C-alpha positions as CSV (number, residue, x, y, z in Angstrom):
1,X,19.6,0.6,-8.3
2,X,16.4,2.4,-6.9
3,X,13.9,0.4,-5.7
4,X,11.2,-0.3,-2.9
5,X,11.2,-3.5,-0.3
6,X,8.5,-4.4,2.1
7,X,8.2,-5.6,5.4
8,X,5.8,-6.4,8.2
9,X,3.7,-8.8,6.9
10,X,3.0,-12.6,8.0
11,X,0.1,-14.8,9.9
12,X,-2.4,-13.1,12.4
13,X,-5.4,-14.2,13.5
14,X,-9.2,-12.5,12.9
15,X,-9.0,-9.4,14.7
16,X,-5.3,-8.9,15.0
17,X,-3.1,-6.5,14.0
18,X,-0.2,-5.8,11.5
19,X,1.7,-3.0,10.2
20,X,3.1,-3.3,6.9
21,X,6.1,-0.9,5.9
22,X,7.4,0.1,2.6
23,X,11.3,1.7,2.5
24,X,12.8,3.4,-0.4
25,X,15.9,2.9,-1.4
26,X,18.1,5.2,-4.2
27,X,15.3,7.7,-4.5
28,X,13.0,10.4,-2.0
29,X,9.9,8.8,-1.2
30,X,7.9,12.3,-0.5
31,X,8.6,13.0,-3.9
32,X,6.2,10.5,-4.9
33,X,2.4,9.7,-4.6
34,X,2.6,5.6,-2.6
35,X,0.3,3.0,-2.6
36,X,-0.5,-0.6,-1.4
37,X,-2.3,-2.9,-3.5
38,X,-3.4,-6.2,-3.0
39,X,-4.5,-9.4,-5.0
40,X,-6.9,-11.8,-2.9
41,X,-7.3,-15.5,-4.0
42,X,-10.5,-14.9,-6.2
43,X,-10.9,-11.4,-6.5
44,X,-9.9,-8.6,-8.7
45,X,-7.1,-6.4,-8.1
46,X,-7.3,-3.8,-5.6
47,X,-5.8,-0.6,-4.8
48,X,-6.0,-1.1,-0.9
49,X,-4.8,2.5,-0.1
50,X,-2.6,5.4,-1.4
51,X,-1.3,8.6,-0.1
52,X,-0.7,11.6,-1.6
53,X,3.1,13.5,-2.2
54,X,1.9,16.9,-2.3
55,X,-0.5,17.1,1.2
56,X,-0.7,13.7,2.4
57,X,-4.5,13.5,1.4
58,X,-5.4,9.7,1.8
59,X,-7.7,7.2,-0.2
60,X,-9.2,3.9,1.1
61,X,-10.9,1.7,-0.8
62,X,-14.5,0.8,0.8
63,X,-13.3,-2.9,2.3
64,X,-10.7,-1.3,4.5
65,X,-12.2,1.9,5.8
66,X,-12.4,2.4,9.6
67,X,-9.5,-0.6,9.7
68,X,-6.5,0.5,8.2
69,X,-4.3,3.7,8.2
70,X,-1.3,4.7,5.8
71,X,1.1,7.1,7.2
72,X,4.3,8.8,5.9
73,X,7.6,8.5,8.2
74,X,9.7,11.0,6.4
75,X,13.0,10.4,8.4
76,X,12.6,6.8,7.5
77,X,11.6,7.3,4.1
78,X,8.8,5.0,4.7
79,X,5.4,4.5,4.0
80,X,3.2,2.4,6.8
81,X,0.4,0.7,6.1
82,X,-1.7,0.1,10.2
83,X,-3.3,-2.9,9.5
84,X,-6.4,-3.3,12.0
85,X,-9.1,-5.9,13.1
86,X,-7.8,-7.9,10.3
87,X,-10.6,-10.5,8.7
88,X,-10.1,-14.0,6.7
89,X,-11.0,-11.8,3.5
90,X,-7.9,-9.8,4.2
91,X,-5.4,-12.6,3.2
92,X,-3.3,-12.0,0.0
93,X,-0.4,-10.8,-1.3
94,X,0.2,-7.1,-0.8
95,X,2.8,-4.9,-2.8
96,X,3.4,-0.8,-2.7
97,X,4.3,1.1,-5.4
98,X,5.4,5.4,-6.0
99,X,4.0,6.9,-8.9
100,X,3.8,11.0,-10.0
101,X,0.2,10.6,-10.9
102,X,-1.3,13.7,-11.2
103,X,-4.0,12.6,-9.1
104,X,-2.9,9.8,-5.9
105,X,-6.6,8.7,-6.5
106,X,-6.3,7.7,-9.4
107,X,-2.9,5.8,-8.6
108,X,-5.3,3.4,-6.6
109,X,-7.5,2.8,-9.6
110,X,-4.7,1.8,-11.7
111,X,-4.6,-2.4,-12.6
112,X,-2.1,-5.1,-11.7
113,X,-0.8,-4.7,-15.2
114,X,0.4,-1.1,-14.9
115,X,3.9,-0.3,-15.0
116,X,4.6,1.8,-11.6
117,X,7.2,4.2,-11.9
118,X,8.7,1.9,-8.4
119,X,7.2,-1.3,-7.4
120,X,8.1,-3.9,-4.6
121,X,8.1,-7.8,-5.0
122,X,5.4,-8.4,-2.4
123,X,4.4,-9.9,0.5
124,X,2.1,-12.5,1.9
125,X,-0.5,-11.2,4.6
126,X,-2.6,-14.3,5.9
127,X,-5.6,-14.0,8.3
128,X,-6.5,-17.2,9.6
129,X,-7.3,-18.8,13.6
């Protein structure tokens, strides 16, 4: 069966580093707009980041500008998520998903309740000294 499983996460300090991956299997990943979202102890839902399928265009959302960078590794069918100068605020549990938006911004806006097209089970990001 097609689905999506992450990897990378775990416990950094403030300031560190990790890179969070998301794999395919069953299906192309290129063929599909990917995001990571994220749900923080006491905050909303958040589309952290997305990436377009058609010309890797990229969206951030405002709390992870300038700190984190998704990337496409085609040969891997994988989609990374460069995790950097990582803050307290940053702890959560983080999830991608692959969606054929018409628009890979609006894939970001979309809420916890949506039903992605591909989702992953999650993983637990913690940011603490």
């Amino acid at each position: 069966q097609a689905h999506l499983v992450e990897s990378g996460g775990g416990l950094v300090q403030p300031g560190g580093s990790l890179r969070l991956s998301c794999a395919s299997s069953g299906f192309t990943l290129a063929n599909y707009h990917v995001g990571w979202f994220r749900q923080v102890a006491g905050k909303e839902h958040e589309g952290v980041s997305c990436i377009s399928l058609t010309d890797e265009s990229t969206y951030y959302a405002e709390s992870v500008k300038g700190r984190f960078t998704i990337s496409r590794d085609f040969a891997k069918n994988t989609v990374h998520l460069q995790m950097n100068n990582l803050k307290p605020e940053d702890t959560g549990l983080y999830y991608c998903a692959a969606e054929r938006f018409a628009n890979y911004r609006a894939m970001c806006q979309m809420p916890a309740s949506y039903d992605f097209h591909y989702r992953g089970t999650g993983l637990q990001v913690t940011v603490s000294s």
